[in-house]
Amino acid sequence: MSLFTTKRCISCGEILTRHEEAICLSCRQRMARTFMLPKTMNIAEQRMAQKAEVSWGYSHYIFSKADSIVREAVHEFKYHHNRYLAYDMGLEVGAYMKQNGMTHLFDLIVPVPISWVRRFTREYNQAAEIARGISEATGVEMRTDILKRRSWASSQSTRNAEQREESMSSNAFVSKSSILDVVDRKIALVDDVLTTGATLAACCRAMREKVPDLAIGVLTFSIDE
């Protein structure tokens, strides 16, 4: 039996090089980009404006049935224990933002937390891995001690818009006392997919309960159409 396992692209099935992680370069180049510009009332900012006040919004890819590669990437690092892919995608997002002059928007990165139950199951928080990649690519500090997921619920991916809102309406998140250390910072709140904005809005509410005028922008790997 071979001592080496051949790694194949999760989308096209081609054999990966040792420099590729889960998705080959050809498939990565075909992933649907949003080409958003922050502070232009782009789709992410419009969606968030209905839920919470944010300074800016940016989503890197389009999460849709039309582009199965982006979906496959999210499912790979969210459900198939590929934490390095989440980190690698974060590096890509961070590098793009740095190259295009977006890093002035934030000086602190805060990932959306998950419950201890889900962390135990997955062994990591995919939003935190994406945030770690963004932090390394941009040189901006990341902190995971600002927010805590207070309640546990079943996956948001199985809920409709009304159910998502309901599940996020009962103090699902709480800000830790450490938030008082960052009252003058500009926060980038990071998650994997922006769908209705309910989860991100709940995080914004939790942080502003302790710091009402906190500057918060939302930064996601992808946005659901």
mmCIF file of C-alpha atoms in Angstrom:
data_model
loop_
_atom_site.group_PDB
_atom_site.id
_atom_site.type_symbol
_atom_site.label_atom_id
_atom_site.label_comp_id
_atom_site.label_asym_id
_atom_site.label_seq_id
_atom_site.Cartn_x
_atom_site.Cartn_y
_atom_site.Cartn_z
ATOM 1 C CA MET A 1 0.000 0.000 0.000
ATOM 2 C CA SER A 2 1.290 3.474 -0.858
ATOM 3 C CA LEU A 3 2.593 5.603 1.990
ATOM 4 C CA PHE A 4 1.207 8.658 0.244
ATOM 5 C CA THR A 5 -2.411 9.605 -0.344
ATOM 6 C CA THR A 6 -3.156 11.317 -3.637
ATOM 7 C CA LYS A 7 -5.056 14.528 -3.007
ATOM 8 C CA ARG A 8 -7.649 15.563 -5.570
ATOM 9 C CA CYS A 9 -9.532 18.802 -6.161
ATOM 10 C CA ILE A 10 -12.915 18.695 -4.397
ATOM 11 C CA SER A 11 -14.499 20.311 -7.443
ATOM 12 C CA CYS A 12 -12.998 18.870 -10.651
ATOM 13 C CA GLY A 13 -11.234 15.801 -9.242
ATOM 14 C CA GLU A 14 -7.835 16.658 -10.724
ATOM 15 C CA ILE A 15 -4.747 15.671 -8.751
ATOM 16 C CA LEU A 16 -3.497 18.550 -6.610
ATOM 17 C CA THR A 17 0.081 19.746 -6.490
ATOM 18 C CA ARG A 18 1.809 19.903 -3.121
ATOM 19 C CA HIS A 19 1.189 23.669 -3.087
ATOM 20 C CA GLU A 20 -2.587 23.341 -3.577
ATOM 21 C CA GLU A 21 -5.081 22.794 -0.763
ATOM 22 C CA ALA A 22 -8.394 21.033 -1.570
ATOM 23 C CA ILE A 23 -9.054 23.173 -4.680
ATOM 24 C CA CYS A 24 -6.814 23.326 -7.733
ATOM 25 C CA LEU A 25 -5.602 26.626 -9.144
ATOM 26 C CA SER A 26 -7.844 26.304 -12.206
ATOM 27 C CA CYS A 27 -10.976 25.917 -10.072
ATOM 28 C CA ARG A 28 -9.940 28.738 -7.755
ATOM 29 C CA GLN A 29 -9.689 31.043 -10.719
ATOM 30 C CA ARG A 30 -13.287 30.144 -11.654
ATOM 31 C CA MET A 31 -14.748 30.921 -8.219
ATOM 32 C CA ALA A 32 -17.311 33.720 -8.541
ATOM 33 C CA ARG A 33 -15.986 36.982 -7.114
ATOM 34 C CA THR A 34 -18.179 39.838 -5.923
ATOM 35 C CA PHE A 35 -15.735 42.673 -6.738
ATOM 36 C CA MET A 36 -17.394 44.697 -3.982
ATOM 37 C CA LEU A 37 -16.164 48.112 -2.928
ATOM 38 C CA PRO A 38 -16.752 48.885 0.765
ATOM 39 C CA LYS A 39 -18.753 51.976 1.725
ATOM 40 C CA THR A 40 -20.684 52.009 -1.570
ATOM 41 C CA MET A 41 -23.918 50.453 -0.253
ATOM 42 C CA ASN A 42 -22.970 47.187 -1.921
ATOM 43 C CA ILE A 43 -25.157 44.106 -1.460
ATOM 44 C CA ALA A 44 -23.503 43.147 1.827
ATOM 45 C CA GLU A 45 -23.988 46.624 3.255
ATOM 46 C CA GLN A 46 -27.585 46.797 2.018
ATOM 47 C CA ARG A 47 -28.387 43.472 3.663
ATOM 48 C CA MET A 48 -26.769 44.468 6.937
ATOM 49 C CA ALA A 49 -28.450 47.892 6.949
ATOM 50 C CA GLN A 50 -31.782 46.127 7.469
ATOM 51 C CA LYS A 51 -30.463 44.437 10.622
ATOM 52 C CA ALA A 52 -27.785 46.562 12.276
ATOM 53 C CA GLU A 53 -25.670 49.661 11.831
ATOM 54 C CA VAL A 54 -22.299 48.811 10.327
ATOM 55 C CA SER A 55 -19.526 51.086 9.079
ATOM 56 C CA TRP A 56 -18.856 48.981 5.982
ATOM 57 C CA GLY A 57 -19.319 45.523 4.508
ATOM 58 C CA TYR A 58 -17.316 43.272 2.219
ATOM 59 C CA SER A 59 -17.832 39.710 0.960
ATOM 60 C CA HIS A 60 -15.178 38.171 -1.262
ATOM 61 C CA TYR A 61 -17.064 35.395 -3.110
ATOM 62 C CA ILE A 62 -20.631 34.655 -4.202
ATOM 63 C CA PHE A 63 -22.153 31.628 -2.484
ATOM 64 C CA SER A 64 -24.750 30.316 -4.915
ATOM 65 C CA LYS A 65 -25.984 27.207 -6.679
ATOM 66 C CA ALA A 66 -24.629 28.664 -9.904
ATOM 67 C CA ASP A 67 -21.073 28.469 -8.554
ATOM 68 C CA SER A 68 -20.726 25.107 -6.871
ATOM 69 C CA ILE A 69 -16.985 25.642 -6.280
ATOM 70 C CA VAL A 70 -17.586 28.299 -3.609
ATOM 71 C CA ARG A 71 -20.209 26.095 -1.959
ATOM 72 C CA GLU A 72 -17.862 23.131 -2.066
ATOM 73 C CA ALA A 73 -15.110 25.213 -0.457
ATOM 74 C CA VAL A 74 -17.386 26.313 2.393
ATOM 75 C CA HIS A 75 -18.678 22.782 2.946
ATOM 76 C CA GLU A 76 -15.112 21.460 2.905
ATOM 77 C CA PHE A 77 -13.858 23.656 5.737
ATOM 78 C CA LYS A 78 -17.162 23.775 7.592
ATOM 79 C CA TYR A 79 -18.228 20.128 7.583
ATOM 80 C CA HIS A 80 -15.229 18.079 6.398
ATOM 81 C CA HIS A 81 -12.689 19.180 9.024
ATOM 82 C CA ASN A 82 -10.391 20.997 6.604
ATOM 83 C CA ARG A 83 -9.371 23.881 8.848
ATOM 84 C CA TYR A 84 -6.309 24.674 6.725
ATOM 85 C CA LEU A 85 -8.529 25.470 3.727
ATOM 86 C CA ALA A 86 -10.406 28.063 5.814
ATOM 87 C CA TYR A 87 -7.090 29.597 6.863
ATOM 88 C CA ASP A 88 -5.792 29.492 3.282
ATOM 89 C CA MET A 89 -8.930 31.217 1.994
ATOM 90 C CA GLY A 90 -8.498 33.828 4.707
ATOM 91 C CA LEU A 91 -4.974 34.462 3.467
ATOM 92 C CA GLU A 92 -6.365 35.011 -0.026
ATOM 93 C CA VAL A 93 -9.045 37.445 1.179
ATOM 94 C CA GLY A 94 -6.579 39.345 3.350
ATOM 95 C CA ALA A 95 -4.001 39.617 0.580
ATOM 96 C CA TYR A 96 -6.620 40.993 -1.803
ATOM 97 C CA MET A 97 -7.794 43.581 0.727
ATOM 98 C CA LYS A 98 -4.231 44.680 1.422
ATOM 99 C CA GLN A 99 -3.369 44.956 -2.263
ATOM 100 C CA ASN A 100 -6.505 47.017 -2.900
ATOM 101 C CA GLY A 101 -6.142 49.465 -0.023
ATOM 102 C CA MET A 102 -8.969 48.191 2.188
ATOM 103 C CA THR A 103 -7.058 47.588 5.390
ATOM 104 C CA HIS A 104 -7.559 51.173 6.600
ATOM 105 C CA LEU A 105 -11.142 50.149 7.351
ATOM 106 C CA PHE A 106 -10.190 48.096 10.406
ATOM 107 C CA ASP A 107 -7.471 47.690 13.011
ATOM 108 C CA LEU A 108 -8.892 44.685 14.854
ATOM 109 C CA ILE A 109 -10.323 41.402 13.552
ATOM 110 C CA VAL A 110 -13.004 39.574 15.563
ATOM 111 C CA PRO A 111 -14.391 36.238 14.294
ATOM 112 C CA VAL A 112 -17.998 35.220 14.934
ATOM 113 C CA PRO A 113 -17.814 32.592 17.712
ATOM 114 C CA ILE A 114 -19.492 29.187 17.688
ATOM 115 C CA SER A 115 -20.929 27.238 20.600
ATOM 116 C CA TRP A 116 -18.748 24.892 22.624
ATOM 117 C CA VAL A 117 -20.869 21.993 21.337
ATOM 118 C CA ARG A 118 -20.144 22.811 17.715
ATOM 119 C CA ARG A 119 -16.500 23.522 18.466
ATOM 120 C CA PHE A 120 -16.224 20.120 20.138
ATOM 121 C CA THR A 121 -17.773 18.483 17.066
ATOM 122 C CA ARG A 122 -15.724 20.358 14.444
ATOM 123 C CA GLU A 123 -12.593 20.802 16.593
ATOM 124 C CA TYR A 124 -12.235 24.395 15.388
ATOM 125 C CA ASN A 125 -14.197 27.515 14.445
ATOM 126 C CA GLN A 126 -14.095 28.038 10.673
ATOM 127 C CA ALA A 127 -14.706 31.798 11.055
ATOM 128 C CA ALA A 128 -11.698 32.021 13.371
ATOM 129 C CA GLU A 129 -9.525 30.157 10.857
ATOM 130 C CA ILE A 130 -10.601 32.532 8.068
ATOM 131 C CA ALA A 131 -9.912 35.461 10.410
ATOM 132 C CA ARG A 132 -6.481 34.047 11.264
ATOM 133 C CA GLY A 133 -5.574 33.967 7.573
ATOM 134 C CA ILE A 134 -6.818 37.527 7.068
ATOM 135 C CA SER A 135 -4.844 38.648 10.102
ATOM 136 C CA GLU A 136 -1.628 37.080 8.850
ATOM 137 C CA ALA A 137 -2.015 38.505 5.341
ATOM 138 C CA THR A 138 -2.845 42.035 6.518
ATOM 139 C CA GLY A 139 -0.815 42.257 9.717
ATOM 140 C CA VAL A 140 -3.957 43.331 11.611
ATOM 141 C CA GLU A 141 -4.452 41.915 15.106
ATOM 142 C CA MET A 142 -7.080 39.218 15.662
ATOM 143 C CA ARG A 143 -8.790 38.572 18.987
ATOM 144 C CA THR A 144 -11.088 35.699 19.931
ATOM 145 C CA ASP A 145 -11.794 36.921 23.466
ATOM 146 C CA ILE A 146 -14.285 39.642 22.560
ATOM 147 C CA LEU A 147 -17.446 37.642 21.818
ATOM 148 C CA LYS A 148 -18.944 34.451 23.222
ATOM 149 C CA ARG A 149 -21.733 32.298 21.809
ATOM 150 C CA ARG A 150 -24.154 32.017 24.714
ATOM 151 C CA SER A 151 -26.730 29.583 23.377
ATOM 152 C CA TRP A 152 -26.559 26.534 21.158
ATOM 153 C CA ALA A 153 -28.928 25.916 18.275
ATOM 154 C CA SER A 154 -29.020 23.678 15.229
ATOM 155 C CA SER A 155 -27.198 24.802 12.102
ATOM 156 C CA GLN A 156 -28.382 28.071 10.569
ATOM 157 C CA SER A 157 -27.949 26.524 7.120
ATOM 158 C CA THR A 158 -31.114 24.465 7.642
ATOM 159 C CA ARG A 159 -33.268 27.457 8.625
ATOM 160 C CA ASN A 160 -35.319 29.877 6.536
ATOM 161 C CA ALA A 161 -34.992 33.645 6.977
ATOM 162 C CA GLU A 162 -37.692 33.902 9.649
ATOM 163 C CA GLN A 163 -36.211 31.048 11.670
ATOM 164 C CA ARG A 164 -32.743 32.579 11.459
ATOM 165 C CA GLU A 165 -34.065 35.845 12.862
ATOM 166 C CA GLU A 166 -35.893 34.081 15.684
ATOM 167 C CA SER A 167 -32.847 32.013 16.673
ATOM 168 C CA MET A 168 -30.699 35.163 16.877
ATOM 169 C CA SER A 169 -33.195 37.300 18.807
ATOM 170 C CA SER A 170 -32.683 35.930 22.314
ATOM 171 C CA ASN A 171 -29.185 37.082 23.295
ATOM 172 C CA ALA A 172 -27.412 34.342 21.362
ATOM 173 C CA PHE A 173 -24.110 36.208 21.790
ATOM 174 C CA VAL A 174 -22.582 38.144 24.648
ATOM 175 C CA SER A 175 -19.585 40.464 24.672
ATOM 176 C CA LYS A 176 -16.861 39.684 27.197
ATOM 177 C CA SER A 177 -15.395 42.249 29.573
ATOM 178 C CA SER A 178 -12.282 42.368 27.356
ATOM 179 C CA ILE A 179 -14.261 44.463 24.871
ATOM 180 C CA LEU A 180 -13.586 47.430 27.130
ATOM 181 C CA ASP A 181 -9.943 47.154 26.058
ATOM 182 C CA VAL A 182 -10.829 47.897 22.431
ATOM 183 C CA VAL A 183 -13.366 50.742 22.679
ATOM 184 C CA ASP A 184 -11.391 52.945 20.290
ATOM 185 C CA ARG A 185 -10.655 50.247 17.715
ATOM 186 C CA LYS A 186 -12.256 49.719 14.299
ATOM 187 C CA ILE A 187 -13.537 46.143 14.248
ATOM 188 C CA ALA A 188 -13.874 43.803 11.277
ATOM 189 C CA LEU A 189 -16.419 41.144 12.272
ATOM 190 C CA VAL A 190 -15.546 37.998 10.299
ATOM 191 C CA ASP A 191 -17.754 35.059 9.259
ATOM 192 C CA ASP A 192 -17.805 32.466 6.490
ATOM 193 C CA VAL A 193 -21.129 33.231 4.758
ATOM 194 C CA LEU A 194 -23.398 36.276 4.884
ATOM 195 C CA THR A 195 -26.945 35.012 4.381
ATOM 196 C CA THR A 196 -29.680 37.080 6.080
ATOM 197 C CA GLY A 197 -27.254 38.974 8.301
ATOM 198 C CA ALA A 198 -29.018 37.769 11.458
ATOM 199 C CA THR A 199 -25.930 36.234 13.060
ATOM 200 C CA LEU A 200 -23.686 39.202 12.308
ATOM 201 C CA ALA A 201 -26.363 41.619 13.538
ATOM 202 C CA ALA A 202 -26.695 39.673 16.794
ATOM 203 C CA CYS A 203 -22.925 39.974 17.290
ATOM 204 C CA CYS A 204 -23.106 43.719 16.647
ATOM 205 C CA ARG A 205 -25.876 44.085 19.236
ATOM 206 C CA ALA A 206 -23.897 42.101 21.799
ATOM 207 C CA MET A 207 -20.806 44.277 21.403
ATOM 208 C CA ARG A 208 -22.753 47.533 21.442
ATOM 209 C CA GLU A 209 -24.507 46.587 24.653
ATOM 210 C CA LYS A 210 -21.203 47.390 26.356
ATOM 211 C CA VAL A 211 -19.762 49.869 23.835
ATOM 212 C CA PRO A 212 -22.677 51.679 22.134
ATOM 213 C CA ASP A 213 -20.592 53.703 19.665
ATOM 214 C CA LEU A 214 -18.223 50.895 18.648
ATOM 215 C CA ALA A 215 -17.150 51.049 14.991
ATOM 216 C CA ILE A 216 -17.972 47.706 13.352
ATOM 217 C CA GLY A 217 -17.673 46.513 9.760
ATOM 218 C CA VAL A 218 -18.569 43.056 8.465
ATOM 219 C CA LEU A 219 -16.172 40.915 6.458
ATOM 220 C CA THR A 220 -17.218 37.528 5.105
ATOM 221 C CA PHE A 221 -15.612 34.944 2.874
ATOM 222 C CA SER A 222 -18.800 34.758 0.802
ATOM 223 C CA ILE A 223 -22.337 36.073 0.463
ATOM 224 C CA ASP A 224 -25.400 33.989 -0.316
ATOM 225 C CA GLU A 225 -27.413 35.253 -3.262
#
